[in-house]
XYZ file of C-alpha atoms in Angstrom:
186
model
C 0.051 -12.942 9.120
C 1.289 -9.965 7.888
C 0.272 -8.640 4.514
C 2.365 -7.441 1.952
C 1.117 -6.096 -1.136
C 3.319 -6.466 -4.346
C 2.571 -4.624 -7.658
C 4.672 -4.893 -10.796
C 5.265 -1.387 -12.940
C 6.359 -2.074 -16.065
C 7.195 0.213 -18.964
C 7.240 4.236 -19.075
C 6.078 6.658 -16.675
C 3.071 7.793 -17.739
C -0.436 8.685 -16.568
C -1.929 5.050 -16.510
C 1.030 4.292 -14.040
C 0.090 6.855 -11.698
C -3.703 5.291 -11.872
C -1.874 2.100 -11.332
C 0.229 3.537 -8.139
C -2.781 5.252 -6.615
C -4.885 1.697 -6.919
C -2.306 -0.326 -5.422
C -1.769 1.703 -2.485
C -5.464 2.229 -2.126
C -5.548 -1.454 -1.971
C -2.830 -2.046 0.116
C -4.556 0.880 2.734
C -7.866 -0.847 2.723
C -6.308 -4.648 3.495
C -4.357 -2.543 6.342
C -0.642 -4.486 4.845
C 2.145 -3.666 6.496
C 3.758 -2.899 3.608
C 3.213 -1.797 -0.437
C 6.099 -3.769 -2.781
C 6.418 -2.199 -6.226
C 8.362 -4.238 -8.391
C 9.801 -1.399 -10.959
C 10.898 -1.762 -14.634
C 10.947 1.251 -16.441
C 13.024 3.414 -18.655
C 11.601 6.770 -17.581
C 8.985 9.102 -18.888
C 6.571 12.208 -17.249
C 8.089 14.672 -15.135
C 5.077 15.779 -14.450
C 3.838 12.532 -13.701
C 6.418 11.157 -11.780
C 6.151 14.297 -9.650
C 2.486 13.387 -9.116
C 3.308 9.573 -8.549
C 5.989 10.805 -5.931
C 3.297 12.686 -3.828
C 1.078 9.819 -3.941
C 3.793 7.109 -2.589
C 4.545 9.986 -0.109
C 0.928 10.229 1.260
C 0.534 6.391 1.567
C -0.002 5.547 5.101
C 1.148 2.103 4.086
C 4.942 1.990 3.658
C 5.612 1.905 0.056
C 9.000 -0.017 -0.536
C 10.638 0.347 -4.499
C 12.366 -2.991 -5.979
C 13.828 -2.399 -8.991
C 13.680 -5.953 -10.068
C 13.691 -8.537 -12.292
C 17.527 -8.841 -13.119
C 18.063 -6.910 -16.202
C 15.608 -4.285 -14.787
C 16.133 -0.612 -15.177
C 14.731 2.627 -12.988
C 15.869 5.000 -15.258
C 15.782 8.697 -15.848
C 12.535 9.679 -13.902
C 12.321 6.064 -12.573
C 15.411 6.814 -10.470
C 13.608 9.174 -8.566
C 10.230 7.332 -7.980
C 12.704 4.625 -6.177
C 14.500 7.128 -4.209
C 10.808 8.713 -3.575
C 10.454 4.975 -1.585
C 10.128 4.359 2.214
C 12.793 1.850 1.534
C 14.156 1.290 -1.543
C 16.041 -2.307 -2.982
C 17.700 -3.929 -6.331
C 17.579 -6.808 -7.778
C 21.328 -7.994 -7.983
C 21.838 -7.109 -11.800
C 19.875 -3.691 -12.181
C 20.460 -0.181 -12.959
C 19.460 3.144 -11.616
C 19.869 6.406 -13.055
C 20.816 8.327 -16.431
C 18.279 10.947 -15.230
C 18.962 14.129 -17.574
C 15.646 14.997 -18.924
C 15.318 14.854 -22.423
C 11.806 16.323 -24.623
C 9.179 13.600 -25.569
C 10.723 13.376 -28.954
C 13.673 12.016 -27.258
C 15.952 15.023 -28.022
C 18.138 17.187 -25.595
C 16.038 20.125 -24.631
C 16.850 23.693 -24.961
C 19.269 25.285 -22.558
C 17.430 27.100 -20.284
C 14.783 24.725 -19.965
C 16.827 22.199 -19.992
C 18.871 23.905 -17.221
C 15.174 24.717 -15.165
C 13.797 20.980 -15.539
C 17.388 19.825 -14.440
C 17.461 22.140 -11.142
C 13.555 21.026 -10.361
C 14.563 17.301 -10.779
C 17.670 17.819 -8.028
C 15.580 19.691 -6.013
C 13.504 16.681 -6.013
C 16.193 14.556 -5.767
C 18.035 16.216 -2.502
C 14.533 16.464 -0.160
C 14.203 12.490 -0.726
C 17.838 11.750 -0.361
C 19.426 14.416 1.884
C 18.865 11.617 4.966
C 20.917 8.966 2.907
C 24.074 11.032 3.747
C 26.051 13.388 1.225
C 27.410 10.422 -0.806
C 23.826 9.547 -1.931
C 23.001 13.015 -2.774
C 25.855 13.686 -4.797
C 25.393 10.327 -6.879
C 21.828 11.534 -7.145
C 22.754 14.911 -8.518
C 25.075 13.399 -11.294
C 22.254 11.071 -12.124
C 20.391 14.275 -13.432
C 23.561 16.600 -14.413
C 25.529 13.863 -16.417
C 23.132 11.110 -16.930
C 25.339 8.766 -14.566
C 23.834 5.261 -14.047
C 25.042 2.766 -11.979
C 24.465 -1.037 -10.284
C 22.751 -2.177 -7.851
C 25.861 -2.708 -5.670
C 27.086 0.991 -6.288
C 24.162 2.211 -5.385
C 23.768 0.180 -2.128
C 27.262 1.526 -1.730
C 26.739 5.215 -1.765
C 23.711 4.697 0.438
C 21.259 5.198 -2.384
C 19.038 2.326 -1.928
C 18.828 -0.148 1.287
C 19.071 -3.544 -0.205
C 19.853 -5.668 -2.680
C 17.294 -8.586 -2.757
C 17.503 -11.472 -4.718
C 13.445 -11.476 -5.121
C 10.600 -10.525 -3.198
C 10.941 -13.167 -0.443
C 14.028 -11.916 0.156
C 13.410 -8.484 0.316
C 10.340 -9.378 2.557
C 13.409 -11.143 5.176
C 15.420 -8.055 4.885
C 12.350 -6.134 5.571
C 11.494 -7.607 8.535
C 12.662 -5.461 11.503
C 13.252 -2.643 9.413
C 12.149 0.955 10.457
C 10.521 3.671 7.898
C 9.583 7.075 8.444
C 6.173 7.639 7.214
C 4.639 11.764 6.852
C 2.787 11.358 9.721
C 5.627 9.723 11.786
C-alpha cells in the first residue's frame, strides 16, 4: 500500500519549522513514501527561513504537497510562497492565502529601499515557483507581495495558483491519485 507521510506545520515560519520540514522530508525519503503532505497554517514569518524551507522542499526526492488546512487556516505572507513551492498544492474550502507584503520583525512597514529589495526578491522567488502555472497565477502571486492581496481557496484555484480544494487529507489523497508532479531530478 502506498505510504503518505503527513506533517502538521502550525505556527510562525521560524527555524524550528525549518527543522521540522527537514526531519519530515528525511522520514518520508527513508520510508520510501509516495507523497509527503504538509498541512500548513501560518501567519508567516522569517523570509530567510522561508527561502531555506523552499530549498529543502525543492530538493526532496519525495513529492511535497502543501495543504493549507484545516478550515479557517491561513497561508499568510511567507506561508503563501511555501504553498507555491509545493510540487502540488491544495487548500481546505474555508482557508485563505496571501498578504505577502514584507514587514519587519516588529510588524512595521520596512523602510522604502529595503522594502523594494525584499519585494523584488520575493516576487522573483514567487515567479520561479509559479511561472509554469500561467499568467493569472503569476499576477496573483505578485499582487500578494506588492499589494498584500489575499484570496480564498476558490479564488486561488480559479487563478491556477493551487491544484486542488480538498475537504481533508483523505479527499486530497484521492485527488492526488494519478496526478503527476515534476521533481527537480525529473
